[in-house]
Coordinates of C-alpha atoms and ligand atoms in Angstrom, one line a residue:
M1 CA 237.0 -78.2 -114.8
T2 CA 239.5 -76.7 -112.6
A3 CA 242.9 -77.0 -113.8
L4 CA 243.9 -79.0 -110.7
L5 CA 242.1 -82.1 -111.8
D6 CA 244.5 -83.7 -113.9
L7 CA 244.5 -87.4 -114.8
T8 CA 247.2 -87.1 -117.4
G9 CA 249.1 -90.6 -117.6
K10 CA 246.5 -92.3 -115.6
K11 CA 245.2 -95.5 -117.1
G12 CA 241.5 -96.4 -116.1
L13 CA 239.4 -99.3 -116.9
I14 CA 235.5 -98.7 -117.5
L15 CA 232.8 -101.3 -117.0
G16 CA 229.1 -100.3 -117.5
I17 CA 228.9 -98.2 -120.7
A18 CA 225.5 -99.4 -122.3
N19 CA 224.8 -96.2 -124.4
E20 CA 225.3 -92.4 -124.3
H21 CA 223.0 -92.2 -121.4
S22 CA 225.0 -94.6 -119.2
I23 CA 226.5 -92.9 -116.0
A24 CA 229.7 -95.0 -117.0
Y25 CA 229.8 -92.8 -120.1
G26 CA 229.4 -89.7 -118.3
C27 CA 232.2 -90.6 -116.0
A28 CA 234.6 -91.8 -119.0
R29 CA 234.1 -88.5 -120.8
V30 CA 235.3 -86.5 -117.7
F31 CA 238.2 -88.9 -117.3
K32 CA 239.2 -88.6 -120.8
Q33 CA 238.7 -84.7 -120.6
A34 CA 241.0 -84.6 -117.7
G35 CA 243.8 -86.5 -119.6
A36 CA 243.2 -90.2 -118.8
D37 CA 243.9 -93.2 -121.1
L38 CA 240.8 -95.6 -121.0
A39 CA 239.9 -99.1 -121.6
V40 CA 236.1 -99.7 -122.2
T41 CA 234.1 -102.9 -122.1
Y42 CA 230.7 -103.9 -123.4
A43 CA 228.6 -106.6 -121.9
N44 CA 227.8 -108.7 -125.0
V45 CA 227.5 -108.6 -128.8
K46 CA 224.2 -106.8 -128.6
A47 CA 225.8 -103.9 -126.8
E48 CA 228.7 -103.7 -128.9
P49 CA 227.3 -101.6 -131.9
Y50 CA 226.3 -99.0 -129.2
V51 CA 229.4 -99.1 -127.3
R52 CA 232.2 -99.2 -129.8
P53 CA 231.3 -95.9 -131.4
L54 CA 231.3 -94.2 -128.0
A55 CA 234.7 -96.2 -127.2
D56 CA 236.2 -94.8 -130.3
Q57 CA 235.2 -91.2 -129.4
L58 CA 237.0 -91.8 -126.2
D59 CA 239.9 -92.8 -128.1
A60 CA 240.1 -96.1 -125.8
S61 CA 243.2 -98.1 -125.8
I62 CA 241.2 -101.2 -125.3
I63 CA 237.7 -102.2 -126.2
M64 CA 236.8 -105.8 -125.3
P65 CA 233.7 -107.5 -124.3
C66 CA 233.2 -108.4 -120.5
D67 CA 230.2 -110.1 -119.0
V68 CA 231.2 -110.1 -115.5
R69 CA 229.5 -113.7 -115.0
D70 CA 232.2 -115.0 -117.7
E71 CA 235.5 -115.8 -115.9
A72 CA 237.3 -116.1 -119.1
Q73 CA 236.5 -112.9 -120.4
M74 CA 237.4 -111.2 -117.1
T75 CA 240.8 -112.9 -117.3
A76 CA 241.3 -112.0 -121.0
L77 CA 240.5 -108.4 -120.2
F78 CA 243.0 -108.2 -117.5
K79 CA 245.7 -109.9 -119.5
A80 CA 245.1 -107.2 -122.3
V81 CA 245.4 -104.4 -119.7
E82 CA 248.6 -105.7 -118.5
K83 CA 249.8 -106.3 -121.9
E84 CA 249.1 -102.7 -123.1
W85 CA 249.9 -100.8 -119.9
G86 CA 251.6 -102.9 -117.4
T87 CA 249.8 -101.1 -114.4
L88 CA 246.3 -99.8 -113.9
D89 CA 245.4 -96.7 -111.8
F90 CA 241.8 -97.0 -111.4
L91 CA 238.8 -98.8 -112.4
L92 CA 235.0 -98.0 -112.5
H93 CA 232.4 -100.5 -111.9
A94 CA 229.0 -99.3 -113.0
I95 CA 227.1 -102.4 -113.4
A96 CA 223.9 -103.8 -112.2
F97 CA 221.3 -106.4 -112.9
A98 CA 218.2 -107.9 -111.4
P99 CA 215.6 -110.2 -113.1
K100 CA 212.5 -108.0 -114.0
A101 CA 210.1 -110.5 -112.1
D102 CA 212.1 -110.1 -109.0
L103 CA 212.7 -106.4 -109.2
Q104 CA 209.4 -105.6 -109.8
G105 CA 207.8 -107.6 -107.0
R106 CA 208.1 -107.4 -103.3
V107 CA 211.4 -108.2 -101.7
T108 CA 209.4 -110.8 -99.6
D109 CA 208.7 -112.8 -102.8
C110 CA 211.9 -112.6 -104.6
S111 CA 213.3 -115.9 -105.8
K112 CA 216.6 -117.3 -104.5
D113 CA 217.9 -117.5 -108.2
G114 CA 216.9 -113.9 -108.7
F115 CA 218.5 -112.5 -105.5
L116 CA 221.7 -114.6 -106.2
E117 CA 221.9 -113.2 -109.9
A118 CA 221.5 -109.8 -109.0
M119 CA 223.9 -110.2 -106.0
D120 CA 226.6 -111.8 -108.2
I121 CA 226.4 -109.4 -111.1
S122 CA 225.7 -106.2 -109.2
C123 CA 227.8 -106.9 -106.1
H124 CA 230.2 -109.9 -106.1
S125 CA 231.6 -108.7 -109.6
Y126 CA 233.1 -105.6 -107.7
I127 CA 235.1 -108.0 -105.5
R128 CA 236.3 -110.1 -108.4
L129 CA 237.3 -106.9 -110.4
A130 CA 239.1 -105.8 -107.2
K131 CA 241.1 -109.0 -106.8
L132 CA 242.1 -108.9 -110.8
A133 CA 242.9 -105.2 -110.3
E134 CA 245.1 -105.4 -107.2
P135 CA 248.2 -107.1 -108.8
L136 CA 248.3 -104.3 -111.5
M137 CA 248.0 -101.4 -108.9
Q138 CA 251.4 -101.6 -107.8
N139 CA 251.5 -97.7 -107.6
G140 CA 248.2 -97.6 -105.7
G141 CA 244.9 -97.2 -107.3
S142 CA 241.4 -96.1 -107.0
L143 CA 238.2 -98.4 -107.3
L144 CA 235.1 -96.8 -107.7
T145 CA 231.4 -98.4 -107.8
L146 CA 227.9 -96.9 -108.0
S147 CA 225.1 -97.3 -105.3
Y148 CA 221.8 -95.8 -104.6
I149 CA 219.9 -94.2 -101.5
G150 CA 217.7 -97.2 -101.8
S151 CA 220.4 -99.1 -99.9
V152 CA 219.6 -97.5 -96.7
E153 CA 216.1 -96.3 -97.0
V154 CA 213.2 -97.9 -98.5
V155 CA 212.5 -96.3 -101.9
K156 CA 209.1 -97.4 -103.8
H157 CA 209.7 -99.9 -106.5
Y158 CA 213.5 -100.1 -105.7
G159 CA 212.8 -103.5 -104.2
L160 CA 215.5 -106.2 -104.4
M161 CA 218.3 -103.7 -105.6
G162 CA 218.0 -102.3 -102.1
P163 CA 219.6 -105.2 -100.2
V164 CA 221.8 -105.5 -103.1
K165 CA 223.3 -102.0 -102.7
A166 CA 223.6 -102.3 -99.2
A167 CA 225.7 -105.3 -99.8
L168 CA 227.6 -103.3 -102.4
E169 CA 228.2 -100.4 -99.9
S170 CA 229.3 -102.7 -97.1
T171 CA 231.8 -104.6 -99.5
T172 CA 233.2 -101.1 -100.6
R173 CA 234.2 -100.6 -96.9
Y174 CA 235.6 -103.9 -96.4
L175 CA 237.6 -103.7 -99.5
A176 CA 238.8 -100.3 -98.8
A177 CA 240.1 -101.8 -95.3
E178 CA 241.9 -104.7 -96.9
L179 CA 243.5 -102.8 -99.8
G180 CA 244.5 -99.7 -98.0
E181 CA 248.0 -101.2 -97.1
N182 CA 248.7 -101.2 -101.0
N183 CA 247.6 -97.7 -101.4
I184 CA 244.6 -98.9 -103.2
R185 CA 241.5 -96.8 -102.4
V186 CA 237.9 -98.0 -102.6
N187 CA 234.6 -95.8 -102.8
A188 CA 231.2 -95.6 -103.8
L189 CA 229.2 -93.1 -105.6
S190 CA 225.5 -92.7 -104.8
P191 CA 223.7 -90.4 -107.4
S192 CA 220.0 -89.5 -107.2
A193 CA 217.7 -90.9 -110.0
I194 CA 219.1 -90.2 -113.6
M195 CA 217.2 -91.6 -116.5
T196 CA 219.3 -94.5 -118.0
R197 CA 218.5 -98.0 -119.4
A198 CA 219.0 -99.5 -115.9
G199 CA 216.7 -96.8 -114.4
S200 CA 214.1 -97.5 -116.7
G201 CA 213.8 -101.0 -115.3
I202 CA 212.6 -99.6 -112.1
A203 CA 208.5 -99.2 -112.1
D204 CA 207.3 -95.8 -112.4
F205 CA 210.8 -94.2 -112.7
D206 CA 209.4 -91.0 -114.3
E207 CA 207.5 -90.6 -111.0
L208 CA 210.6 -91.2 -109.0
L209 CA 212.7 -88.5 -111.2
K210 CA 209.8 -86.0 -110.7
S211 CA 209.5 -86.5 -106.9
T212 CA 213.2 -86.5 -106.5
A213 CA 213.7 -83.1 -108.0
V214 CA 210.9 -81.7 -105.8
K215 CA 212.4 -83.2 -102.7
M216 CA 215.9 -82.4 -103.1
P217 CA 217.2 -78.8 -101.7
L218 CA 218.8 -77.9 -105.1
H219 CA 215.6 -78.6 -107.0
R220 CA 217.3 -79.8 -110.3
M221 CA 218.0 -83.3 -111.4
I222 CA 221.6 -84.4 -111.5
D223 CA 223.2 -85.5 -114.7
I224 CA 226.0 -88.2 -115.8
E225 CA 228.3 -85.5 -116.1
D226 CA 227.6 -84.3 -112.4
V227 CA 228.6 -87.9 -111.5
G228 CA 231.6 -87.9 -113.9
N229 CA 233.0 -84.7 -112.2
M230 CA 232.8 -86.4 -108.7
A231 CA 234.3 -89.6 -110.1
A232 CA 237.3 -87.9 -111.7
F233 CA 237.8 -86.5 -108.2
L234 CA 237.8 -89.8 -106.6
V235 CA 240.3 -91.2 -109.0
S236 CA 242.6 -88.3 -109.0
D237 CA 245.5 -87.6 -106.6
L238 CA 243.4 -84.9 -105.1
S239 CA 241.4 -87.5 -103.1
K240 CA 244.5 -89.5 -101.9
N241 CA 243.2 -89.6 -98.4
I242 CA 239.7 -90.6 -99.1
T243 CA 238.7 -94.3 -99.1
G244 CA 235.8 -96.4 -97.8
G245 CA 233.1 -93.9 -98.3
V246 CA 229.6 -93.8 -100.1
H247 CA 229.6 -90.3 -101.6
M248 CA 226.4 -88.7 -102.4
V249 CA 225.9 -86.8 -105.7
D250 CA 222.3 -86.0 -105.1
G251 CA 221.6 -82.1 -104.8
G252 CA 221.2 -82.7 -100.9
Y253 CA 218.3 -85.3 -101.5
E254 CA 219.8 -87.7 -98.6
I255 CA 219.1 -84.8 -95.9
I256 CA 215.5 -84.2 -96.6
D257 CA 213.1 -86.4 -94.7
Ligands
NAD301 P1 222.9 -98.5 -117.7 O1 221.9 -99.4 -118.1 O2 223.5 -97.4 -118.6 O3 224.4 -99.2 -117.1 C1 224.1 -100.5 -116.5 C2 225.2 -101.3 -117.1 O4 225.3 -102.6 -116.5 C3 225.0 -101.6 -118.6 O5 226.1 -101.1 -119.3 C4 224.9 -103.0 -118.6 O6 225.6 -103.6 -119.9 C5 225.9 -103.7 -117.4 N1 225.8 -105.0 -117.0 C6 224.4 -105.5 -116.6 N2 224.7 -106.8 -116.5 C7 226.1 -107.0 -116.8 C8 227.0 -108.2 -116.9 N3 226.5 -109.4 -116.7 N4 228.3 -107.9 -117.3 C9 228.7 -106.6 -117.6 N5 227.8 -105.6 -117.4 C10 226.8 -105.8 -117.2 O7 222.6 -97.7 -116.3 P2 223.1 -96.7 -115.1 O8 222.2 -96.0 -114.4 O9 224.3 -96.1 -115.9 O10 223.7 -97.8 -114.2 C11 225.2 -97.8 -113.9 C12 225.0 -98.0 -112.1 O11 224.6 -96.8 -111.7 C13 224.3 -99.4 -111.8 O12 225.1 -99.7 -110.8 C14 223.2 -98.5 -111.3 O13 222.5 -99.3 -110.1 C15 223.8 -97.4 -110.7 N6 222.9 -96.2 -110.4 C16 221.9 -95.7 -111.1 C17 221.2 -94.6 -110.9 C18 220.1 -94.2 -111.9 O14 219.2 -93.6 -111.3 N7 220.2 -94.5 -113.2 C19 221.3 -94.1 -109.7 C20 222.2 -94.6 -108.7 C21 222.9 -95.5 -109.0

């Protein structure tokens, strides 16, 4: 890590750690190394035993449950952030979900309920979080989410998540346009395939990992720390004029036909 990248004194809220393989954990580790204070959430009681030890290692100031479908939990989380810190500098949204039957079938066949649930958890939750974060970002701030190339091209087995990520990327642009006047920057990272729990929900994910490494110019898999390094840049003051973007972390995968 370069000495230039310094998050000392910055306070960040991390949503999306499920285990040590999570992209959110890779990001949180780099944020912590760079000096940030962190708040960490877990999605439910089942996740807590996996997340709490990681949050302890990160010396998190706040460790709280937050299922993004639960308005009361969201409100309690931001109340706790306000009480502990008064302000918030950055927020990482690394959350996605789609019901398996809808995810693994054709988009043509996906149910209305499955589509709405995937959109709610994976996309609209970013809007809800932005709204709650805005009043705490009085000194400006940085919001970050995670997308995937399946938003703009058809990736086999990515199915329903393609349209959902397309909406998430567009949401990133609209939030960036609206929140810019408060010096709140909004960006998305788009990593190539990484083996995580969410990734393993995609059919034939092993094949996707292999074909990704073959196709990309750099011919090596990216990992959660690569994403963390880019995320740390985007929440730091080094990127103070960068907003509204979808930033590839993909070894050049995107440029190859
Ligand atoms: P992961 O399974 O570690 O993380 C997904 C997280 O979403 C989990 O922590 C889970 O608890 C959380 N989540 C699901 N439903 C939730 C809810 N209702 N409330 C709160 N949290 C909820 O997998 P990951 O790969 O680290 O995924 C993080 C993000 O990165 C996702 O948006 C995913 O689409 C994106 N992404 C992943 C890859 C990849 O190849 N793994 C590539 C590009 C983008």
